[in-house]
mmCIF file of C-alpha atoms and ligand atoms in Angstrom:
data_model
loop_
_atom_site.group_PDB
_atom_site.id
_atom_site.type_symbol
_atom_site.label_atom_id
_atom_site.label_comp_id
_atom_site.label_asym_id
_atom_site.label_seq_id
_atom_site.Cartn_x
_atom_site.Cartn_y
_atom_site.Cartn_z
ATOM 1 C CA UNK O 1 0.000 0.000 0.000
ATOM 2 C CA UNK O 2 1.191 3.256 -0.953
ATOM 3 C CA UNK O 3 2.496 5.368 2.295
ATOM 4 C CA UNK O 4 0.924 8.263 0.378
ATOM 5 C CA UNK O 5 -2.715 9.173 0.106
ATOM 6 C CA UNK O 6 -2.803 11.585 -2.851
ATOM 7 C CA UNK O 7 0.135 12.092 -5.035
ATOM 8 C CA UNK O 8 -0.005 14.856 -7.780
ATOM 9 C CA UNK O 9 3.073 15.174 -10.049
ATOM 10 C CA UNK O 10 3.654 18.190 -12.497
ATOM 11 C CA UNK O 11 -0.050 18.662 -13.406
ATOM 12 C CA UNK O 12 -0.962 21.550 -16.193
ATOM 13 C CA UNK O 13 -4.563 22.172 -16.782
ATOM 14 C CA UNK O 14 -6.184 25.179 -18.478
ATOM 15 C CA UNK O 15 -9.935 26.361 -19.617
ATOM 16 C CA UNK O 16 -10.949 28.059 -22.191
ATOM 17 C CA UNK O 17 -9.586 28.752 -25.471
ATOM 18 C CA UNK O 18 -7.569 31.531 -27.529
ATOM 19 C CA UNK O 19 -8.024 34.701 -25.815
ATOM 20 C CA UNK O 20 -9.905 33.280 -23.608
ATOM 21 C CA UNK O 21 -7.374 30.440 -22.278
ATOM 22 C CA UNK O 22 -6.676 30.734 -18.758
ATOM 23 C CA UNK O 23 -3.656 28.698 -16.843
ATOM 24 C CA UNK O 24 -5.264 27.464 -13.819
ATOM 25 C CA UNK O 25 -2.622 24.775 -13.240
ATOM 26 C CA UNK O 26 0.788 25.746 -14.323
ATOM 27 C CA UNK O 27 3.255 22.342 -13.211
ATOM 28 C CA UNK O 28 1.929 21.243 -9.233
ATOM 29 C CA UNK O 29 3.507 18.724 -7.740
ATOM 30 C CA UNK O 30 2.690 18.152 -4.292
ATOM 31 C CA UNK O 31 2.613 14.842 -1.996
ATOM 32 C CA UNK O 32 -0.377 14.328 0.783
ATOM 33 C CA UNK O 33 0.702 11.287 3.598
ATOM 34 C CA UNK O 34 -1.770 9.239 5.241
ATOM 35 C CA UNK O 35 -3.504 10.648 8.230
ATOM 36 C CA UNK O 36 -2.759 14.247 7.724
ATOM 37 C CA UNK O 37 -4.836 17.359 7.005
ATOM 38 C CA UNK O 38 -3.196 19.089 4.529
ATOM 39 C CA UNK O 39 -4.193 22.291 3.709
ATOM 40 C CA UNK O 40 -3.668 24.670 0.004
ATOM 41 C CA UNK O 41 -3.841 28.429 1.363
ATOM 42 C CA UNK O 42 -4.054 30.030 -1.514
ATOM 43 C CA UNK O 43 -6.762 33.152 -2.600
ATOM 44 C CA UNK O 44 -9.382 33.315 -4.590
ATOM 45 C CA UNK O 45 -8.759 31.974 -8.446
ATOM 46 C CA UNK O 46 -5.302 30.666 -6.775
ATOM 47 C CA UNK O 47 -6.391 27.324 -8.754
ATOM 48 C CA UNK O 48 -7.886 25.351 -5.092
ATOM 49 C CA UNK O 49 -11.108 24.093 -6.903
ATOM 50 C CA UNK O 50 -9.328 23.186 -10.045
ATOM 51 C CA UNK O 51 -6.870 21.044 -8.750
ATOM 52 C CA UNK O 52 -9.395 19.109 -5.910
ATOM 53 C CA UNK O 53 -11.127 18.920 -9.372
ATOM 54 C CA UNK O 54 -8.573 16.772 -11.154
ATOM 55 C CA UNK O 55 -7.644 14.999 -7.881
ATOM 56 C CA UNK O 56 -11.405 13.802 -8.022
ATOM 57 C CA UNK O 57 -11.267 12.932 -12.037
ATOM 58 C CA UNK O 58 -13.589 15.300 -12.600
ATOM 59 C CA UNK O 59 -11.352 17.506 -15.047
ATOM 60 C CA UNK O 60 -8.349 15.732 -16.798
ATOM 61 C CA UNK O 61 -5.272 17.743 -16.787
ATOM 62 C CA UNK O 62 -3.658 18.851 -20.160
ATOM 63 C CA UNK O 63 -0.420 17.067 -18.527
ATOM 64 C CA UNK O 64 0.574 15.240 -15.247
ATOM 65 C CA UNK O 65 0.212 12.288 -13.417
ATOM 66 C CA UNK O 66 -2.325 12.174 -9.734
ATOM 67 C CA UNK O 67 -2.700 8.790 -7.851
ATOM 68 C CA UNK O 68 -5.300 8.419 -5.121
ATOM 69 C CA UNK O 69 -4.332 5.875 -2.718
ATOM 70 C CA UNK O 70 -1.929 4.758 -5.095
ATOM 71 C CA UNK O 71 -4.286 4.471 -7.763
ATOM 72 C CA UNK O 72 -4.052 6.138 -11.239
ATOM 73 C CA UNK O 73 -6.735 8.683 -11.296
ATOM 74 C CA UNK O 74 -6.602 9.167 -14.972
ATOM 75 C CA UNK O 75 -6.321 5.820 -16.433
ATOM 76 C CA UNK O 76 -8.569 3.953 -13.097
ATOM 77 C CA UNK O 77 -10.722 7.525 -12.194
ATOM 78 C CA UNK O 78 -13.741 5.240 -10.980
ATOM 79 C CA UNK O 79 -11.563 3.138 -8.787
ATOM 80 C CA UNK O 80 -9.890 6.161 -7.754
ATOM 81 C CA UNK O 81 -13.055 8.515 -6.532
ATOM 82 C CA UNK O 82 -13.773 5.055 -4.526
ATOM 83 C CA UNK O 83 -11.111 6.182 -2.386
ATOM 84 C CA UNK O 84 -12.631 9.473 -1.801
ATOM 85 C CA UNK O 85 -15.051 11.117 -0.218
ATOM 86 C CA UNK O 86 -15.988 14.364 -1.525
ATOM 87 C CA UNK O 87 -17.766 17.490 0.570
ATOM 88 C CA UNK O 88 -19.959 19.274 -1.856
ATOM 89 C CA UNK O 89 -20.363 22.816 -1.488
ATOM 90 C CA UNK O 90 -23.424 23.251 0.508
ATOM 91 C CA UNK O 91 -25.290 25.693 -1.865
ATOM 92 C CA UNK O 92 -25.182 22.435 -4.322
ATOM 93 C CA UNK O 93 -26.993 20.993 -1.605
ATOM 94 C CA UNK O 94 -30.097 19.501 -3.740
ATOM 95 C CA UNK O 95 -32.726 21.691 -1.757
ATOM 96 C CA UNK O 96 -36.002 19.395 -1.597
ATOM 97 C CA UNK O 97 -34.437 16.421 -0.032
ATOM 98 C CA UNK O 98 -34.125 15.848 3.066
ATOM 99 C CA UNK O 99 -30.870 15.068 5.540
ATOM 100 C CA UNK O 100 -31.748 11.420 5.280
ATOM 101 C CA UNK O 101 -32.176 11.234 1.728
ATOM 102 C CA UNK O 102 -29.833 13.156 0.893
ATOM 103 C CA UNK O 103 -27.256 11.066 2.436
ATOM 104 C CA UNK O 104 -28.997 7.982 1.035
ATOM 105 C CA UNK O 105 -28.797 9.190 -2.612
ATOM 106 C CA UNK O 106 -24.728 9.969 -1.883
ATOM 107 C CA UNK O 107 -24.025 6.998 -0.921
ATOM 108 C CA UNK O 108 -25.952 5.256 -3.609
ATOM 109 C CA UNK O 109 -24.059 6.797 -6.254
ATOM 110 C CA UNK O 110 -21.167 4.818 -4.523
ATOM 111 C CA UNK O 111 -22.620 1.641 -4.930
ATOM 112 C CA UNK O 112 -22.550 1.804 -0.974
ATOM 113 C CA UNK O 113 -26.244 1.209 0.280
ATOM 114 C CA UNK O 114 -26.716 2.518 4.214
ATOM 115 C CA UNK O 115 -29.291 1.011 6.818
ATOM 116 C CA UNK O 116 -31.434 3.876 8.396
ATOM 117 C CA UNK O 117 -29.704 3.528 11.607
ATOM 118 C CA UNK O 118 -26.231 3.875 10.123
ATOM 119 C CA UNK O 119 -27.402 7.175 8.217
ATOM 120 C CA UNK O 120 -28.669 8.147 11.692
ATOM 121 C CA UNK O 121 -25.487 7.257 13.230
ATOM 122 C CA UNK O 122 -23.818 9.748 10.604
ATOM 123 C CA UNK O 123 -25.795 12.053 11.207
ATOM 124 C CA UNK O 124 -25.686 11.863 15.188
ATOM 125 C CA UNK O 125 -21.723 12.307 14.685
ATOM 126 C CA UNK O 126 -22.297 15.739 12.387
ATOM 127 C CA UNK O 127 -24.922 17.066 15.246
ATOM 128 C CA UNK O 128 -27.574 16.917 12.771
ATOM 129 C CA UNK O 129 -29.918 13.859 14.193
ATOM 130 C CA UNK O 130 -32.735 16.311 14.889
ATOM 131 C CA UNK O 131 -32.448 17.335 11.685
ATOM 132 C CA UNK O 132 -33.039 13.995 10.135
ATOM 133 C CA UNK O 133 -35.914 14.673 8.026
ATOM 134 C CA UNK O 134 -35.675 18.514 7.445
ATOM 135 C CA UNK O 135 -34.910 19.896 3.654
ATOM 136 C CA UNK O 136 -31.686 21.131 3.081
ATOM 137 C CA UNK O 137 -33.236 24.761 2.342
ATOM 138 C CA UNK O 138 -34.762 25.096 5.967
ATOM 139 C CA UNK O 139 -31.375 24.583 7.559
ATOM 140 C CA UNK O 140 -28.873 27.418 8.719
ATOM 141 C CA UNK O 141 -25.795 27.889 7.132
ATOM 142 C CA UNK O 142 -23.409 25.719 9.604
ATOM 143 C CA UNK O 143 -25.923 22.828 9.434
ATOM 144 C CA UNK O 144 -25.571 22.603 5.756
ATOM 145 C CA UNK O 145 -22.089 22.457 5.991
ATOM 146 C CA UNK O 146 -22.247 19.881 8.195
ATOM 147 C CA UNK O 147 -24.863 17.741 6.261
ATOM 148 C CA UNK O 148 -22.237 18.097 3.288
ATOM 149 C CA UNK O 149 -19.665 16.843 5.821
ATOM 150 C CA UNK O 150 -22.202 14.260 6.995
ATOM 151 C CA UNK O 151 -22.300 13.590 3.001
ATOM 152 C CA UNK O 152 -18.795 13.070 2.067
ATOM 153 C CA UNK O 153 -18.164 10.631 4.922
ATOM 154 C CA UNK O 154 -21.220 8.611 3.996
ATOM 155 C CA UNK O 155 -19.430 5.728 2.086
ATOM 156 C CA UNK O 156 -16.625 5.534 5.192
ATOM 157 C CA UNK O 157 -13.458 7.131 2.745
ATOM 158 C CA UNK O 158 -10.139 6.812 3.637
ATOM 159 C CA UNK O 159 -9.195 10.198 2.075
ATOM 160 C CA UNK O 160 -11.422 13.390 2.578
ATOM 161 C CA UNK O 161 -12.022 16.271 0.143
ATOM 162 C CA UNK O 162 -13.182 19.441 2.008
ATOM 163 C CA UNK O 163 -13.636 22.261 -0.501
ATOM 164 C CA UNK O 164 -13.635 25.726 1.612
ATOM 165 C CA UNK O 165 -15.654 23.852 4.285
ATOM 166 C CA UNK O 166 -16.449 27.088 6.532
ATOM 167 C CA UNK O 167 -16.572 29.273 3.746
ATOM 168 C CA UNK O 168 -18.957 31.563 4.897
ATOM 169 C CA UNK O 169 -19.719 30.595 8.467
ATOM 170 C CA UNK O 170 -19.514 32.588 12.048
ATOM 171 C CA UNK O 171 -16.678 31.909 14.243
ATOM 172 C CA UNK O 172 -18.931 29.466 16.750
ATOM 173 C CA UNK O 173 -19.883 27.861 13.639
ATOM 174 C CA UNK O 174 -16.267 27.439 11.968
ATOM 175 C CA UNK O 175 -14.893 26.404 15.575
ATOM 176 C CA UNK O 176 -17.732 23.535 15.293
ATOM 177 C CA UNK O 177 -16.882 22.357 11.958
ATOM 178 C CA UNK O 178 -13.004 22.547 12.989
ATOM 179 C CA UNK O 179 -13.588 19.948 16.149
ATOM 180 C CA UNK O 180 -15.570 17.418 13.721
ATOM 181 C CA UNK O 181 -12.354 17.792 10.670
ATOM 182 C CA UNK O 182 -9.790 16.809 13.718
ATOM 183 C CA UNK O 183 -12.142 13.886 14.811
ATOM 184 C CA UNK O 184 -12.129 12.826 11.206
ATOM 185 C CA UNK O 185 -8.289 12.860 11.602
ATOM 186 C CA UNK O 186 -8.454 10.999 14.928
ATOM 187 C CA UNK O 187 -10.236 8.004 12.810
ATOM 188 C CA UNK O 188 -7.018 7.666 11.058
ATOM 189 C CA UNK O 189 -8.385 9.683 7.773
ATOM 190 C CA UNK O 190 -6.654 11.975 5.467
ATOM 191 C CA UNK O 191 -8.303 14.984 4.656
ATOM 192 C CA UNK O 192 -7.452 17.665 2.447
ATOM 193 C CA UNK O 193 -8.660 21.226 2.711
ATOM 194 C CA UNK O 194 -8.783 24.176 0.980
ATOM 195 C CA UNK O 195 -8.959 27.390 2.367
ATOM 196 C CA UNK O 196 -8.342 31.433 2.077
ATOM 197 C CA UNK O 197 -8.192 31.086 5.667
ATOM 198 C CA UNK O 198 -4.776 31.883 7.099
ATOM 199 C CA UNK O 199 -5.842 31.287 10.243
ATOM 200 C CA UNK O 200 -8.085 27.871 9.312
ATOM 201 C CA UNK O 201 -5.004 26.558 7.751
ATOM 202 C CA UNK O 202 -2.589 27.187 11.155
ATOM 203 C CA UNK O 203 -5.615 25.961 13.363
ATOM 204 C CA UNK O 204 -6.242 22.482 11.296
ATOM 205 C CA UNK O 205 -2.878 21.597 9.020
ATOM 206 C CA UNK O 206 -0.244 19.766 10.301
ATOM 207 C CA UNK O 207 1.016 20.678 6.143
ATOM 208 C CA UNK O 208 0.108 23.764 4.219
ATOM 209 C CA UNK O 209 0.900 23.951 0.398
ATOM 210 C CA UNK O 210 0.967 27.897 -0.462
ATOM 211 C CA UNK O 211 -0.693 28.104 -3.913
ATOM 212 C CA UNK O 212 -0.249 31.183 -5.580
ATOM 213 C CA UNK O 213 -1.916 31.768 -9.506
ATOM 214 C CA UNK O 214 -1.533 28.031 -10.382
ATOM 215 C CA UNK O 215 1.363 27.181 -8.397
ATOM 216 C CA UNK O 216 2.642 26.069 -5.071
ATOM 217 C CA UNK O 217 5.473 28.384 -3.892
ATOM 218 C CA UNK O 218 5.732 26.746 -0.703
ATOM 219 C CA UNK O 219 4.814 23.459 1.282
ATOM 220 C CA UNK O 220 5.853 22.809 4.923
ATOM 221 C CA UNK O 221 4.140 22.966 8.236
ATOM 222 C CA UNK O 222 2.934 26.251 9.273
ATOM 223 C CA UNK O 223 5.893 26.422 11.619
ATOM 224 C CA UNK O 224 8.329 25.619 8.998
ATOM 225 C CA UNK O 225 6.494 27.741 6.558
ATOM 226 C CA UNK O 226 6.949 30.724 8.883
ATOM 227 C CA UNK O 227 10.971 29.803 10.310
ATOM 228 C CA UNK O 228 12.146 29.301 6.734
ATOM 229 C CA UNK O 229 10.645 32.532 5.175
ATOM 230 C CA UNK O 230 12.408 34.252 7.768
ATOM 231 C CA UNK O 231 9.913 36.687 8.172
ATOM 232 C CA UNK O 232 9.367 39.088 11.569
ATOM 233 C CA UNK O 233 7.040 39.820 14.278
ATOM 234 C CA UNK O 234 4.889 43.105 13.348
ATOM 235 C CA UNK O 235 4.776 46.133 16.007
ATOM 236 C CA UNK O 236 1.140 47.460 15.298
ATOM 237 C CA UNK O 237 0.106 51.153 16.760
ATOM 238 C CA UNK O 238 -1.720 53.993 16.068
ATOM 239 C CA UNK O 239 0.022 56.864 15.806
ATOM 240 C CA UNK O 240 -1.050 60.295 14.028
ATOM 241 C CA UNK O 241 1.978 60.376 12.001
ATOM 242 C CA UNK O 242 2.698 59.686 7.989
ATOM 243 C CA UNK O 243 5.234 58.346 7.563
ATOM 244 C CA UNK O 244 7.491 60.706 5.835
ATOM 245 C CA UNK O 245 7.832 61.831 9.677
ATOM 246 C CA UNK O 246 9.249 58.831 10.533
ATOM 247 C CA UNK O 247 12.817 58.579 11.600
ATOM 248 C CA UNK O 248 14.826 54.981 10.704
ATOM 249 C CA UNK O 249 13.251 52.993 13.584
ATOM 250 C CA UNK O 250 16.336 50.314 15.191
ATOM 251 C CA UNK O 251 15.268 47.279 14.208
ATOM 252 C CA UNK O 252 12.751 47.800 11.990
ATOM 253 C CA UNK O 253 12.605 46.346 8.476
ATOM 254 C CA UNK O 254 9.463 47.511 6.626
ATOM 255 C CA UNK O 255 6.856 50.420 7.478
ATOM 256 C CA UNK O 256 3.551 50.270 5.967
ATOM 257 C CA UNK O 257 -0.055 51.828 6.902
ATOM 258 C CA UNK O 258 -2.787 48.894 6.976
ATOM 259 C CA UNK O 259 -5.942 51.338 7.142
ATOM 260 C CA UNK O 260 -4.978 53.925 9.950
ATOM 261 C CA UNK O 261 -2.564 51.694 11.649
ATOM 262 C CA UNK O 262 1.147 51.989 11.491
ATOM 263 C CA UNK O 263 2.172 47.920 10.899
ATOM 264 C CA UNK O 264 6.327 47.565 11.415
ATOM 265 C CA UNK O 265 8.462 44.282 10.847
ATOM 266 C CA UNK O 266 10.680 44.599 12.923
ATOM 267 C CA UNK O 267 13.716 42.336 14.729
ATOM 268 C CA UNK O 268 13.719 44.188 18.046
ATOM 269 C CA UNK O 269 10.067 45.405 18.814
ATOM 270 C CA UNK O 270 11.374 47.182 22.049
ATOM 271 C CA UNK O 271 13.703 49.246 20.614
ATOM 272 C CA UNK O 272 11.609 49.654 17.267
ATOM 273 C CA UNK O 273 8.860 51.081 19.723
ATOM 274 C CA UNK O 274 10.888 53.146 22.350
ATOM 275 C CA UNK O 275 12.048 55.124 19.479
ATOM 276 C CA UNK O 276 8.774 54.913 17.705
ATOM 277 C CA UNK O 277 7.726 56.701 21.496
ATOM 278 C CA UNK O 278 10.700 59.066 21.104
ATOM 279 C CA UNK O 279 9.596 60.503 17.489
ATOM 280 C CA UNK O 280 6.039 61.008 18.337
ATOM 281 C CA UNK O 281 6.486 62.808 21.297
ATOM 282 C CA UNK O 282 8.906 65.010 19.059
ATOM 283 C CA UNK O 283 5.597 66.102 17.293
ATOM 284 C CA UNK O 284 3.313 66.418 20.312
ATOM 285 C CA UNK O 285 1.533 62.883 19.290
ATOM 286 C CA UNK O 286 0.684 60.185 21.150
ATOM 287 C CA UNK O 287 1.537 56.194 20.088
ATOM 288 C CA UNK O 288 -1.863 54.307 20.861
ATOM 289 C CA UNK O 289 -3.543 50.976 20.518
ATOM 290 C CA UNK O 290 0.207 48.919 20.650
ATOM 291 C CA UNK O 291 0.493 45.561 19.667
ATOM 292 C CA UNK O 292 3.249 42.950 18.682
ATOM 293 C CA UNK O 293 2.103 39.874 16.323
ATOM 294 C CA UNK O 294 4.488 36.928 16.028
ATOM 295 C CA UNK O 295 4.801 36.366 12.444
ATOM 296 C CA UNK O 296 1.983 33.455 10.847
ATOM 297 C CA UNK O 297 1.134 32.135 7.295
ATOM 298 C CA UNK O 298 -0.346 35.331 6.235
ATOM 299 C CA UNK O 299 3.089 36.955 6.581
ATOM 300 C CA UNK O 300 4.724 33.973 4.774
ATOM 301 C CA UNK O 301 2.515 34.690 1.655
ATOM 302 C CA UNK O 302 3.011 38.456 1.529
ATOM 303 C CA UNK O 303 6.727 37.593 1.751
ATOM 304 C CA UNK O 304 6.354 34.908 -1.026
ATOM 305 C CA UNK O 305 3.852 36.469 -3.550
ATOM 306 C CA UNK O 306 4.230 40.792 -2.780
ATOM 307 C CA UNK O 307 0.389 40.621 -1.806
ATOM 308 C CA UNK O 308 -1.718 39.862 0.562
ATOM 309 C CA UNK O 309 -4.068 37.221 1.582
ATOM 310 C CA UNK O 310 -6.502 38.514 2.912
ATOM 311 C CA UNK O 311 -7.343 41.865 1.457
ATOM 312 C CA UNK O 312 -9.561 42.447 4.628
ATOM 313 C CA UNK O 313 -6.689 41.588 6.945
HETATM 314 N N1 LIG P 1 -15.173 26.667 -15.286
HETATM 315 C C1 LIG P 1 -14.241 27.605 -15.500
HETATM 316 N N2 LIG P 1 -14.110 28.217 -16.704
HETATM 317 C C2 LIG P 1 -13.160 29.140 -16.943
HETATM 318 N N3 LIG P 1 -12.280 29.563 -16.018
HETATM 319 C C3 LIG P 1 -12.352 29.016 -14.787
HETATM 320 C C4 LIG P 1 -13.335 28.011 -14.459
HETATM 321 N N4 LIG P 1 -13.166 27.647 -13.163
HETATM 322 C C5 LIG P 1 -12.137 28.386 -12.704
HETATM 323 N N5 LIG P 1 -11.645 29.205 -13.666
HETATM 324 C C6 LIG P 1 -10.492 30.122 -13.539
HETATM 325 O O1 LIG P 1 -9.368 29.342 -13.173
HETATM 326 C C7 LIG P 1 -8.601 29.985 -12.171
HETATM 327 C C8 LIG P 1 -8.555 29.110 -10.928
HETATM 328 O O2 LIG P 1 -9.861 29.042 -10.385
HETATM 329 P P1 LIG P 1 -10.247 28.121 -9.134
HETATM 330 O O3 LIG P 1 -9.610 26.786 -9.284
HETATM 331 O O4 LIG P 1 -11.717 28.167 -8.993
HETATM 332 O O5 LIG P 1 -9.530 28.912 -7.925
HETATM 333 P P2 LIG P 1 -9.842 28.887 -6.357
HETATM 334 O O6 LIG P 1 -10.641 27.666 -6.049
HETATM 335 O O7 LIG P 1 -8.481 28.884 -5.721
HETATM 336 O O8 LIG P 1 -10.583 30.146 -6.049
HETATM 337 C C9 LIG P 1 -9.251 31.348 -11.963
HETATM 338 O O9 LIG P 1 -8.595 32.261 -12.799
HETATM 339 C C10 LIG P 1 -10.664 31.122 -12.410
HETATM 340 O O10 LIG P 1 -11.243 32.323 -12.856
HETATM 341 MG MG1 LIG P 2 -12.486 27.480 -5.069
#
């Protein structure tokens, strides 16, 4: 048996024609090992659909090799997707059905045909058995992702596909669907995630692939991620000051405004901030609302790729 769960080696894959043609894989390589979750941090249009996509034989790459559980996904893509279990996004969710049947009709496609009481069970695990015999449509956001997770484990994979799986939900809600992701983990399963989360993907992956316009620049653990970029923690502050007032702050390495806070890199916050003190005082102006933030994934990509993650951020 193949010590790797999902292997994807040099894969090219582009829509669209002529002007039109867009590069949404441009050479990925990248191996997942059993029993991790795996994460690709990457933001929107990185190419995190589009590659779950071939890695589930729904597109076929232009070139490339991906084996699922050892498998060939493009010559053996049936045998493959066996392997697999696939979260769907939840607005596919197929509104008039309800939890039960939904889960039913899944697993059906699978060739794998569940007793009541095991779809119950399922659902019991996903905190969705009083929700048994609702319609998808009637149920709140976080319960829909859940059914989908609910969904994707309903033929018992070995390897899990989780597409954005708190996309859009509150923090109680995302917390929720983190603790039932790690339990899938604790049942020996390898799941994959994608996410424009930085903070998803240090909270869940024990390996984060940076993917970046069709490519992975980087693939480590967060921790790794962050000590090899080398990047530094970030004095934050408020201070009524452009920065054309500035003097050349010890320490510091970069100076940038994020809205109407000051945000400095910095190897020696102390002294980066005592003289930070120093200048505004110089102009009758007070330094407010201090912070220091060790350096995380976010960081990592802004190092790696000149923007930001999360534009919001
Ligand atoms: N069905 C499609 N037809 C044409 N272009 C697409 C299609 N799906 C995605 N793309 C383009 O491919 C690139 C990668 O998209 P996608 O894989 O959806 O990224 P992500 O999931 O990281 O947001 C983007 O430029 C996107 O606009
Ligand atoms: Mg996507």
């Amino acid at each position: 048996m193949s010590e790797l769960a999902i292997e994807v080696r040099d894969v090219r894959m582009h829509y669209g024609g002529g002007r039109q043609r867009i590069e949404a894989l441009k050479g990925v390589s990248l191996d997942v090992r059993r029993g991790e979750i795996f994460g690709l941090l990457g933001p929107n249009g990185a190419g995190k659909t589009t590659l779950l996509s071939c890695i589930e034989g729904l597109y076929r790459p232009d070139t490339g090799a991906i084996f699922v559980a050892g498998i060939d996904v493009l010559r053996d893509p049936q045998r493959a997707r066996r392997k697999l279990g696939i979260q769907l996004q939840s607005t596919a969710l197929i509104d008039g059905l309800t939890a039960l049947e939904l889960i039913e009709v899944y697993a059906a496609l699978y060739e794998v045909y569940l007793s009541r009481s095991r779809i119950l069970d399922l659902l019991e695990q996903f905190g969705l058995v009083d929700q048994a015999n609702r319609r998808a449509k009637q149920m709140s956001g976080g319960q829909r992702q859940r059914l989908a997770l609910a969904i994707a484990l309903s033929t018992d994979p070995e390897i899990v596909l989780l597409d954005e799986p708190t996309g859009a939900l509150d923090p109680a809600a995302r917390r929720e669907v983190w603790r039932m992701i790690r339990t899938l983990k604790e049942q020996g399963r390898t799941i994959v995630i994608t996410t424009h989360s930085m903070d998803e993907a240090e909270a869940l992956c024990g390996r984060v692939a940076i993917i970046d316009e069709g490519r992975i620049v980087a693939c480590d653990s967060p921790h790794q991620l962050i000590a090899v970029a080398d990047v530094q923690p970030v004095l934050k502050a408020t201070v009524e000051l452009p920065l054309e007032a500035l003097p050349s702050l010890p320490g510091a390495t970069q100076l940038r405004y994020v809205g109407e806070h000051l945000e400095i890199e910095t190897a020696s916050p102390e002294a980066t901030l005592q003289a930070l003190y120093a200048a505004a005082q110089q102009h009758g102006r007070l330094v407010r609302d201090i912070a220091v933030r060790q350096p995380n994934l976010e960081d990592v990509y802004l190092k790696l790729t000149g923007r930001r993650l999360e534009p919001s951020a």
